[in-house]
mmCIF file of C-alpha atoms in Angstrom:
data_model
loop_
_atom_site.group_PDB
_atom_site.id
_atom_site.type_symbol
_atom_site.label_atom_id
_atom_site.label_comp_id
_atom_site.label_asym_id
_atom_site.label_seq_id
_atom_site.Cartn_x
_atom_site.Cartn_y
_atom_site.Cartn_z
ATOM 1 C CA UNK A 1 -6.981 30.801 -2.601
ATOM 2 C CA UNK A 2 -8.042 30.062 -6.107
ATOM 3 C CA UNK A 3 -7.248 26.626 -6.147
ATOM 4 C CA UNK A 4 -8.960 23.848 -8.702
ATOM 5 C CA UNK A 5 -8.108 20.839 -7.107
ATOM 6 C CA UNK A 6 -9.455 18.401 -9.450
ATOM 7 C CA UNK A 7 -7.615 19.518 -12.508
ATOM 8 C CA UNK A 8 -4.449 19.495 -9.547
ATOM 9 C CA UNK A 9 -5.583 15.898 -8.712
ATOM 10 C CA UNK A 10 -4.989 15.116 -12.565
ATOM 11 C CA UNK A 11 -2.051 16.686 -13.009
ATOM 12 C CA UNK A 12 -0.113 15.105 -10.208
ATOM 13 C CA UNK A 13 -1.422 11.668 -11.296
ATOM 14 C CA UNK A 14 -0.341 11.636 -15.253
ATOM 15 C CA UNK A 15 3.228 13.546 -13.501
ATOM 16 C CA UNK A 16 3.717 10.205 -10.730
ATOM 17 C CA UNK A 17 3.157 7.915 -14.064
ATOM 18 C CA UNK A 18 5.564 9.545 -16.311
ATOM 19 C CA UNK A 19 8.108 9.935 -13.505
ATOM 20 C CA UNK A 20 7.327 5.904 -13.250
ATOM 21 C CA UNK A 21 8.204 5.064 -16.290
ATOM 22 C CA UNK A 22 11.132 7.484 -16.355
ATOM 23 C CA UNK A 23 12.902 6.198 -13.209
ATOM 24 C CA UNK A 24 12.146 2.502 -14.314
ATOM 25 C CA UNK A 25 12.034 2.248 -18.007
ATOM 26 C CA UNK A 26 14.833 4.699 -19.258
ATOM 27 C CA UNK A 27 16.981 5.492 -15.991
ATOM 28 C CA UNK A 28 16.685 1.451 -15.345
ATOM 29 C CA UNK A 29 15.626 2.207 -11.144
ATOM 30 C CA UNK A 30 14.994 -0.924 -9.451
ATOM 31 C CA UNK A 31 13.245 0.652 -6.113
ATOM 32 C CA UNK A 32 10.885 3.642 -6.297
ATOM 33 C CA UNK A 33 12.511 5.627 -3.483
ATOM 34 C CA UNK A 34 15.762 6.076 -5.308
ATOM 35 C CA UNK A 35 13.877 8.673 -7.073
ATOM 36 C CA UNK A 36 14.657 10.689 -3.602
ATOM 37 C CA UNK A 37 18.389 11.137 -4.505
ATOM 38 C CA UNK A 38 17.351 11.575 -8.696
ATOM 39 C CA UNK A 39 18.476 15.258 -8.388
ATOM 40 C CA UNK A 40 21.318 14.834 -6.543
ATOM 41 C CA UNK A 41 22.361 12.213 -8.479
ATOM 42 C CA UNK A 42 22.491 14.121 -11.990
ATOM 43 C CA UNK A 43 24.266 16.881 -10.148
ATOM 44 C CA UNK A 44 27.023 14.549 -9.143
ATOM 45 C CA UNK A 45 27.225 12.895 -12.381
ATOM 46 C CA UNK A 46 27.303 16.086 -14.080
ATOM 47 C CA UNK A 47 29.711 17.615 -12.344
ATOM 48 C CA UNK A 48 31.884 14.337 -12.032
ATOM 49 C CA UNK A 49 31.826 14.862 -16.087
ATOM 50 C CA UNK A 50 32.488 17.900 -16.290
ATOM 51 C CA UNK A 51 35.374 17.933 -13.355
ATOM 52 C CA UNK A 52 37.251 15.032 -15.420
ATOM 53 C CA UNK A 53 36.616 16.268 -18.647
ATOM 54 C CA UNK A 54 39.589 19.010 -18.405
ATOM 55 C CA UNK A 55 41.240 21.003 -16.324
ATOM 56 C CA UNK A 56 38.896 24.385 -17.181
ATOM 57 C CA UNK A 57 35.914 21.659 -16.890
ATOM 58 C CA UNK A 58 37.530 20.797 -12.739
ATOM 59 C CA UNK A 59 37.847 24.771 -12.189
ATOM 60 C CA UNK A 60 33.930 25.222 -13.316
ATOM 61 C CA UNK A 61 32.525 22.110 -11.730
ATOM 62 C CA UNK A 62 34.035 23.602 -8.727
ATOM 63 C CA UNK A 63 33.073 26.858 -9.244
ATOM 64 C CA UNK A 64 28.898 25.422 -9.875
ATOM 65 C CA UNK A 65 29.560 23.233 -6.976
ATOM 66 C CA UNK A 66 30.087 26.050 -4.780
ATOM 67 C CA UNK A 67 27.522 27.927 -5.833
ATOM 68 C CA UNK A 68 24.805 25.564 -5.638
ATOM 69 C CA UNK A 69 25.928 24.659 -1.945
ATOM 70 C CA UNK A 70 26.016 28.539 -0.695
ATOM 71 C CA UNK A 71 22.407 28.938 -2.630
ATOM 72 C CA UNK A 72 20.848 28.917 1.536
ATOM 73 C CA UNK A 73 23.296 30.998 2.811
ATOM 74 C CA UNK A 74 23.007 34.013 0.278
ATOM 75 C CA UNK A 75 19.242 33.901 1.495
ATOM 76 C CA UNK A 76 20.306 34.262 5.244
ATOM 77 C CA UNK A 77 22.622 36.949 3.521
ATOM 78 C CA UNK A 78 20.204 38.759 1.257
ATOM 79 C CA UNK A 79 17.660 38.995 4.492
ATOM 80 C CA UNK A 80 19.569 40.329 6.833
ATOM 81 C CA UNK A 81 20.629 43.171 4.614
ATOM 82 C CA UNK A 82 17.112 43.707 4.096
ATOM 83 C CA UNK A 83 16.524 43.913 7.590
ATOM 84 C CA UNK A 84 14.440 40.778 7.966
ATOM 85 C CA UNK A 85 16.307 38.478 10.766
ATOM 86 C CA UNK A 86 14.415 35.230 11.372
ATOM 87 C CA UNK A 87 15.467 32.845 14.327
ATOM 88 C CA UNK A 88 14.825 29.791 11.904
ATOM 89 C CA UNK A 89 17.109 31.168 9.079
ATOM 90 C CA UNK A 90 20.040 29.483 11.889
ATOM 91 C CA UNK A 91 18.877 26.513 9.681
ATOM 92 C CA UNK A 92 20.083 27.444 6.419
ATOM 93 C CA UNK A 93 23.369 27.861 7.757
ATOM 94 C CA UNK A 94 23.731 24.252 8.930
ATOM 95 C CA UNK A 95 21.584 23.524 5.479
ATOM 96 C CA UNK A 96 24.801 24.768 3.493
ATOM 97 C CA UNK A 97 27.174 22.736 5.160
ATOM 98 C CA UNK A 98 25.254 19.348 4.245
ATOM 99 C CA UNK A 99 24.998 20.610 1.003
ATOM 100 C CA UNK A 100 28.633 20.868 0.695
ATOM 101 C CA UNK A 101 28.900 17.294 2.443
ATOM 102 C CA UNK A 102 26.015 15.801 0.777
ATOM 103 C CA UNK A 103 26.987 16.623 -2.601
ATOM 104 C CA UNK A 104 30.511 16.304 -2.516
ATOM 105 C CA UNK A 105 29.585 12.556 -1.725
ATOM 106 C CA UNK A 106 27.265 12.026 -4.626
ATOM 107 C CA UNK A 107 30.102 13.541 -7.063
ATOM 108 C CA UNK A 108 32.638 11.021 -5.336
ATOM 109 C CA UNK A 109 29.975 8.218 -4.404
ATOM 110 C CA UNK A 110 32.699 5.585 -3.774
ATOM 111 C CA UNK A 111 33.650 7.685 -0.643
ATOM 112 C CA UNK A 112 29.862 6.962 0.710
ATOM 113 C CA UNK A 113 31.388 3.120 1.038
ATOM 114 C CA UNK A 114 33.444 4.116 3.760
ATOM 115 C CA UNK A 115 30.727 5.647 5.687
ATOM 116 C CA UNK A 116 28.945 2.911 5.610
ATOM 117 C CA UNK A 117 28.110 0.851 9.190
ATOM 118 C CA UNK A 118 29.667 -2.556 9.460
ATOM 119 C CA UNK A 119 26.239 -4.131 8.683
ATOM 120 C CA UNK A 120 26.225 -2.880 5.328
ATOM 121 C CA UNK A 121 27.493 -5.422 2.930
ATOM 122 C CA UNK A 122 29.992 -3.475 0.440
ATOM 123 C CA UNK A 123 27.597 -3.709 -2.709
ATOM 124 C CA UNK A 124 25.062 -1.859 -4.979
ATOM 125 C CA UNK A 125 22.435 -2.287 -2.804
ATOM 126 C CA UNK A 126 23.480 -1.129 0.089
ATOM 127 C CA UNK A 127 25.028 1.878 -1.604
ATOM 128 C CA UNK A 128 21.421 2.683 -3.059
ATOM 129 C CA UNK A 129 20.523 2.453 0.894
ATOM 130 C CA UNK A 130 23.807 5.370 1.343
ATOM 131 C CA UNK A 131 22.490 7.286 -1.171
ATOM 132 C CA UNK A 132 18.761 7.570 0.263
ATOM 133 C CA UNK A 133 19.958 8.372 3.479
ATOM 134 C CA UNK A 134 22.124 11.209 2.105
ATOM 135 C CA UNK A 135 18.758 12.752 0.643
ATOM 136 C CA UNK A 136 16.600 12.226 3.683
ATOM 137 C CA UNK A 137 18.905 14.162 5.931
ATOM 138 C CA UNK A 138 18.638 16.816 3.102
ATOM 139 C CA UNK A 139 14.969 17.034 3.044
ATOM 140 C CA UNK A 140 14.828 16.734 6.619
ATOM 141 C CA UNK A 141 16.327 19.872 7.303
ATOM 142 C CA UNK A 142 14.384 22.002 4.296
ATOM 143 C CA UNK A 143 11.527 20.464 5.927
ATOM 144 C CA UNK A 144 12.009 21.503 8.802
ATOM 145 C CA UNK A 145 12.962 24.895 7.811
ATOM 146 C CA UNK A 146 9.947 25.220 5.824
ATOM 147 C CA UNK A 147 7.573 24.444 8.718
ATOM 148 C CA UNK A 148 9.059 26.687 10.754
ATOM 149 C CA UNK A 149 8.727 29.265 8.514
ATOM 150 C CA UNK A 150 4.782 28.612 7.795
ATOM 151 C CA UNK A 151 4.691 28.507 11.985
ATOM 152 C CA UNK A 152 5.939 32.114 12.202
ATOM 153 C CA UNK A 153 3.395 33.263 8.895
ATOM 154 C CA UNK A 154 0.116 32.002 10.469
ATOM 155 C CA UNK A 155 1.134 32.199 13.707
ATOM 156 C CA UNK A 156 1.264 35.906 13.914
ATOM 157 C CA UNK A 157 -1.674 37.642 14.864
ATOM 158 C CA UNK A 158 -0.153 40.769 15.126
ATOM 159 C CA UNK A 159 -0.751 41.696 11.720
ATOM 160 C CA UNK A 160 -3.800 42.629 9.782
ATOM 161 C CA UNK A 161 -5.836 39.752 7.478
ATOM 162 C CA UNK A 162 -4.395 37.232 9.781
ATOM 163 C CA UNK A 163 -7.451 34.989 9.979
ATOM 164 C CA UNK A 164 -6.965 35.105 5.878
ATOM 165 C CA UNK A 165 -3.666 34.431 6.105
ATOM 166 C CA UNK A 166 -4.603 31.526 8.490
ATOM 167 C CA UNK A 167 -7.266 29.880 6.394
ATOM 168 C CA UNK A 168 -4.434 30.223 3.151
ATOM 169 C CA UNK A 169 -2.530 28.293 4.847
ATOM 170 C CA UNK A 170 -4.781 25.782 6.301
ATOM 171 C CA UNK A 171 -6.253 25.351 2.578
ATOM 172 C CA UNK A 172 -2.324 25.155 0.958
ATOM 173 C CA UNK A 173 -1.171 22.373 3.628
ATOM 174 C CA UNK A 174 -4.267 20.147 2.648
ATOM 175 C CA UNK A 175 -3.707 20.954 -0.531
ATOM 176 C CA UNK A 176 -0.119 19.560 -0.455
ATOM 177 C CA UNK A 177 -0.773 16.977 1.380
ATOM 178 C CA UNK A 178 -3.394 15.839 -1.388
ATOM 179 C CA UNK A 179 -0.836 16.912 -4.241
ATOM 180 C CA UNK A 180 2.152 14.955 -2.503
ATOM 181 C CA UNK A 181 -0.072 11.592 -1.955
ATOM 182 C CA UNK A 182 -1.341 11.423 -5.142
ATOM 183 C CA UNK A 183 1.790 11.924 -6.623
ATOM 184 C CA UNK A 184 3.757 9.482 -4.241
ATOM 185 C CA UNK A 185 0.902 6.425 -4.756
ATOM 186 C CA UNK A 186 0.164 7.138 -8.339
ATOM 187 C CA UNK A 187 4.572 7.342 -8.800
ATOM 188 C CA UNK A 188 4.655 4.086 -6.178
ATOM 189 C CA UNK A 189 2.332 1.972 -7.796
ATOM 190 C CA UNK A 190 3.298 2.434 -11.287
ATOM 191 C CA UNK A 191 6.641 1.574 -10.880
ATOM 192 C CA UNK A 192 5.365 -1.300 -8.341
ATOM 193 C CA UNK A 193 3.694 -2.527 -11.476
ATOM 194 C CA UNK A 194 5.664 -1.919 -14.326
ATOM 195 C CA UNK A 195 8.771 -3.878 -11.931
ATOM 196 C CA UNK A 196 6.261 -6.777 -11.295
ATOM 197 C CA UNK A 197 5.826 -6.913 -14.535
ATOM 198 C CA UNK A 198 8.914 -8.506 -15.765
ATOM 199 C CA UNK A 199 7.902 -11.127 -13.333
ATOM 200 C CA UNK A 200 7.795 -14.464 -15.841
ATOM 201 C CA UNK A 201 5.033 -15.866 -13.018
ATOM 202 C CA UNK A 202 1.840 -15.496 -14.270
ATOM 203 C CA UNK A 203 -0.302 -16.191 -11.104
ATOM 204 C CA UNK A 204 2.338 -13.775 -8.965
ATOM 205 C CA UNK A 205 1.581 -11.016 -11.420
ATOM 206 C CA UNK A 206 -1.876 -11.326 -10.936
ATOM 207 C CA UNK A 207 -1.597 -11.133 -7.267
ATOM 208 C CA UNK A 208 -0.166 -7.959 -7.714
ATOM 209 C CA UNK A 209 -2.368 -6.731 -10.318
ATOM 210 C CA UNK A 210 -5.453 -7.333 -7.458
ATOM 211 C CA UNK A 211 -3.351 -6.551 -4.918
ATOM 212 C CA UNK A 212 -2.658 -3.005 -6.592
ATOM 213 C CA UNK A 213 -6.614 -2.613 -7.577
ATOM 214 C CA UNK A 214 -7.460 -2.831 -3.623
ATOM 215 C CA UNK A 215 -4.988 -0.760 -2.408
ATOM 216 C CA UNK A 216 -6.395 1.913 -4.576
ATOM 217 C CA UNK A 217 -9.356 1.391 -3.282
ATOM 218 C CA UNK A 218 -8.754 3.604 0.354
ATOM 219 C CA UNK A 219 -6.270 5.529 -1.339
ATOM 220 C CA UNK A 220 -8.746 7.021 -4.245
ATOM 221 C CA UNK A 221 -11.404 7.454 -0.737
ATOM 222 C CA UNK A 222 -8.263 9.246 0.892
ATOM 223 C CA UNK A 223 -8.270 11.397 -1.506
ATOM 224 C CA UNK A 224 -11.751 12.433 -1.763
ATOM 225 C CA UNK A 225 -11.599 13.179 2.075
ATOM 226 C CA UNK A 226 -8.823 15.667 1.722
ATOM 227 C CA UNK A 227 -11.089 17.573 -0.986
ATOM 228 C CA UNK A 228 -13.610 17.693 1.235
ATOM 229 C CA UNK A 229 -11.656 19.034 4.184
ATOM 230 C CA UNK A 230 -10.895 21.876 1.548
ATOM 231 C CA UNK A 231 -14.487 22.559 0.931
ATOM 232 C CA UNK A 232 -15.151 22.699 4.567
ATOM 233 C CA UNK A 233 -11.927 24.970 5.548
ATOM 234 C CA UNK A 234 -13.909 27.379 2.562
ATOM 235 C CA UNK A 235 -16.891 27.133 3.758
ATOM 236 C CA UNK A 236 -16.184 28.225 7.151
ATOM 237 C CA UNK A 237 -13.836 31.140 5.977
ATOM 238 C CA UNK A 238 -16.933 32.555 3.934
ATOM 239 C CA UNK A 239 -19.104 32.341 7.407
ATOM 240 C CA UNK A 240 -21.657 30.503 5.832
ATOM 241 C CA UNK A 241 -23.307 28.717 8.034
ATOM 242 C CA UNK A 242 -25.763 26.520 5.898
ATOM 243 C CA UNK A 243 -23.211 25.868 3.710
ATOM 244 C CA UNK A 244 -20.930 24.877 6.719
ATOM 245 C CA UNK A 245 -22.987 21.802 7.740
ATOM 246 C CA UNK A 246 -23.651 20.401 4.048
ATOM 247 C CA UNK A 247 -19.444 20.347 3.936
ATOM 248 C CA UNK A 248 -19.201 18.723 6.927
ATOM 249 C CA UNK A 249 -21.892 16.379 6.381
ATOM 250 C CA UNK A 250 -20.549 15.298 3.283
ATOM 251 C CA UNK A 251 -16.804 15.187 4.615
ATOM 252 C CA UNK A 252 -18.985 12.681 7.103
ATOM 253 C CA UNK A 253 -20.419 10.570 4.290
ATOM 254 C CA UNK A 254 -17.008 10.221 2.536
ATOM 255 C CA UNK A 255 -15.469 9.756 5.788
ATOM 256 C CA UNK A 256 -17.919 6.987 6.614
ATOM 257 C CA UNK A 257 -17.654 5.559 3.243
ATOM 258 C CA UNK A 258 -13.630 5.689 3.297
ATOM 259 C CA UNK A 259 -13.599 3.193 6.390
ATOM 260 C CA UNK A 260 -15.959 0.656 5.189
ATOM 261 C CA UNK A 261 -14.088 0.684 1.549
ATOM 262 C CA UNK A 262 -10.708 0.057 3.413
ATOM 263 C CA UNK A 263 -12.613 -2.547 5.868
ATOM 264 C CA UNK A 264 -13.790 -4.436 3.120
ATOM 265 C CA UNK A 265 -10.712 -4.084 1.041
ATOM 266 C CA UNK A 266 -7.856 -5.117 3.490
ATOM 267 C CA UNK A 267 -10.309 -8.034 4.314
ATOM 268 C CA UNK A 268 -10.813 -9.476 0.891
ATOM 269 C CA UNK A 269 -7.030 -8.461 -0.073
ATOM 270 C CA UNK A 270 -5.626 -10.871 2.869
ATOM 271 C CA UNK A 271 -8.355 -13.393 2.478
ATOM 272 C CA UNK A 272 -7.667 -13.623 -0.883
ATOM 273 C CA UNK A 273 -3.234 -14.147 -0.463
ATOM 274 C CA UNK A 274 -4.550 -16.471 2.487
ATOM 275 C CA UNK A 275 -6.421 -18.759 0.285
ATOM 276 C CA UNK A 276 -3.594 -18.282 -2.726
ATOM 277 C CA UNK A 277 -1.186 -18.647 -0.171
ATOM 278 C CA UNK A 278 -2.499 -22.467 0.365
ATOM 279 C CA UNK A 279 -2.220 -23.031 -3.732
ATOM 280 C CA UNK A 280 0.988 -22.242 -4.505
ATOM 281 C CA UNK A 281 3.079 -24.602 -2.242
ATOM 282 C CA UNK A 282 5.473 -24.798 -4.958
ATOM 283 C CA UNK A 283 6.170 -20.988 -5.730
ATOM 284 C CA UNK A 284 8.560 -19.609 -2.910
ATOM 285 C CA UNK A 285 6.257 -16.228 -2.195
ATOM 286 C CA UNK A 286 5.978 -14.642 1.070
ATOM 287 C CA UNK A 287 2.663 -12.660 1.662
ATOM 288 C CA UNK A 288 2.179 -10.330 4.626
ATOM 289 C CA UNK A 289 -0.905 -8.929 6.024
ATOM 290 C CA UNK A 290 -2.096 -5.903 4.234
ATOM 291 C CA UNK A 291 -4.135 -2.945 6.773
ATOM 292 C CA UNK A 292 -4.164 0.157 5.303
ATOM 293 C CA UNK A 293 -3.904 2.662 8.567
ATOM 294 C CA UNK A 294 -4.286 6.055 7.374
ATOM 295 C CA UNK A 295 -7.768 6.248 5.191
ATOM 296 C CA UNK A 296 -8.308 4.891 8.296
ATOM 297 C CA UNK A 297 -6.983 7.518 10.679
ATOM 298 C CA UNK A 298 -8.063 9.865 8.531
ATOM 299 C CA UNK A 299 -11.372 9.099 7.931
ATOM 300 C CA UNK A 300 -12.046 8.453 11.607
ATOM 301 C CA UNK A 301 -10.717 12.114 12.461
ATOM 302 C CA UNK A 302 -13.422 13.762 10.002
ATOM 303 C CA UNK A 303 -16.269 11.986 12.073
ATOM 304 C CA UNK A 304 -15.145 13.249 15.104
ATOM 305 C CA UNK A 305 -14.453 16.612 13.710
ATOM 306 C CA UNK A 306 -18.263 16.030 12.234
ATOM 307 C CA UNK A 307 -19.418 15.308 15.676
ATOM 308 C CA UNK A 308 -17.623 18.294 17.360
ATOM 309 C CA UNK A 309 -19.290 21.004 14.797
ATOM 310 C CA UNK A 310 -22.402 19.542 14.973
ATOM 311 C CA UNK A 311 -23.108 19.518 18.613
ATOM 312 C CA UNK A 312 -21.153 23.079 18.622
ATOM 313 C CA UNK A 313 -23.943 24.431 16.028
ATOM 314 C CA UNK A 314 -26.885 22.488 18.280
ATOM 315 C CA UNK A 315 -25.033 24.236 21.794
ATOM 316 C CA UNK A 316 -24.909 27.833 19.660
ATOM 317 C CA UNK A 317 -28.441 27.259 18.807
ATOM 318 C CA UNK A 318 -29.735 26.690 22.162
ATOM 319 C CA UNK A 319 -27.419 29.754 23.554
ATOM 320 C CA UNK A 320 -29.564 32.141 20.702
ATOM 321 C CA UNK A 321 -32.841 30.772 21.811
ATOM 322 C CA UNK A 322 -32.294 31.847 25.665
ATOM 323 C CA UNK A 323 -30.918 35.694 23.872
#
């Protein structure tokens, strides 16, 4: 897998900034996960145009419409006439229905207020909250689908290469789990900051300014540790064994690294809103304790991963010595 993940890294970061000031500069978004229903949204507005534009415009709305929502089932279709029959395909089935659903609500949003539960109040916001729901269920299911899918690929040992097909895979979920976090903080805290920006209080905008700096912080160290998982999953495809322990030591450096940098910032980050807290008696701000979990998960994972390999290699050692 011939994969430069740095220039990937950059890529996804300059994309989650322009998306930023897309959704909140020129489509005028006023929370960044709205961006989950963006393409859903421009189909129903499109087709909303074009259905009430004329009566040739309704027949072709409907006819796009249509097409868009049988786009899963004409896979199922197209497979099983090529003989392929997957269990998991079952999905795309129930995938076209809540396409037809789904979208037939974003083309006639006003129907989504009678869906909504009795807590909702019946305004803007709470439609937004409609809306994002609507898309979750959507991803959900491709989600699912999609995992099922990669289960049955490297799951098969039946086949030939499948320890290559294995390690792909291994290397491509890292690798989108690196592309889809940098894209989601770089996207999340751009339009966190270009929102707080409006702000007319000076001091609040600089809490969010440092804020924003310190939550980077783990999140850049994050980052690093998913680049080194890659190097390891590499090094131990090749079968070089020197080269295995360097990866792993360094994914134990970062690793170590990672959890003191999101120690240190979480502690100076709520320390700091404590103490800013006590200032401004006269500003009605609410701050809530900031620990960043993950880096932390993470980065506690790849020492015991670290830990495993290395008294592995010392066991395998000790087995050759006795041969």
């Amino acid at each position: 897998m011939k994969l430069n993940i740095n220039k990937l890294i950059l890529i996804e970061v300059i994309a989650g900034i322009l998306l930023a000031f897309i959704t909140s500069k020129i489509l005028h978004m006023t929370a960044a996960l709205q961006i989950m229903y963006l393409p859903f949204e421009l189909i129903g507005k499109g087709l909303r145009f074009l259905s009430l534009s004329s009566a040739i415009g309704n027949v072709i709305a409907i006819i796009i419409y249509a097409a868009i929502s049988l786009i899963p089932a004409i896979y199922v279709v197209y497979q099983r006439k090529t003989g392929i029959n997957r269990k998991e395909d079952i999905l795309l089935i129930a995938f076209t229905g809540l396409l037809f659903y789904s979208l037939y609500m974003f083309i006639n949003p006003g129907l989504m207020y009678q869906k909504m539960p009795d807590i909702f109040s019946m305004d803007q916001s709470s439609l937004i909250v409609m809306k994002i729901i609507y898309a979750f269920i959507i991803y959900s299911v491709l989600i699912m689908w999609l995992i099922m899918k990669a289960i049955r690929f490297l799951g098969d040992d039946s086949q030939k290469n499948w320890k290559s097909r294995l390690y792909f895979g291994m290397k491509g979920l890292i690798a989108a789990l690196v592309s889809y976090y940098t894209l989601l903080i770089t996207y999340a805290k751009t339009f966190e900051l270009l929102h707080k920006s409006e702000n007319k209080l000076q001091n609040v905008s600089s809490i969010v300014w440092f804020k924003s700096v310190l939550q980077l912080l783990p999140i850049i160290m994050t980052i690093l540790l998913f680049i080194n998982i890659i190097h390891v999953v590499k090094a131990i495809e090749d079968h070089k064994e020197e080269q295995q322990m360097m990866t792993v030591a360094r994914l134990a450096s970062v690793a170590k690294v990672t959890a003191v940098v999101t120690v240190i910032s979480d502690f100076i980050l709520n320390f700091y809103q404590f103490l800013l807290g006590a200032t401004l008696q006269n500003v009605n701000v609410t701050f809530a304790p900031d620990v960043s979990m993950e880096p932390l998960i993470i980065a506690f994972g790849a020492l015991i991963f670290y830990e495993y390999f290395k008294r592995t290699k010392q066991l395998k050692e000790e087995n050759d010595q006795f041969i």
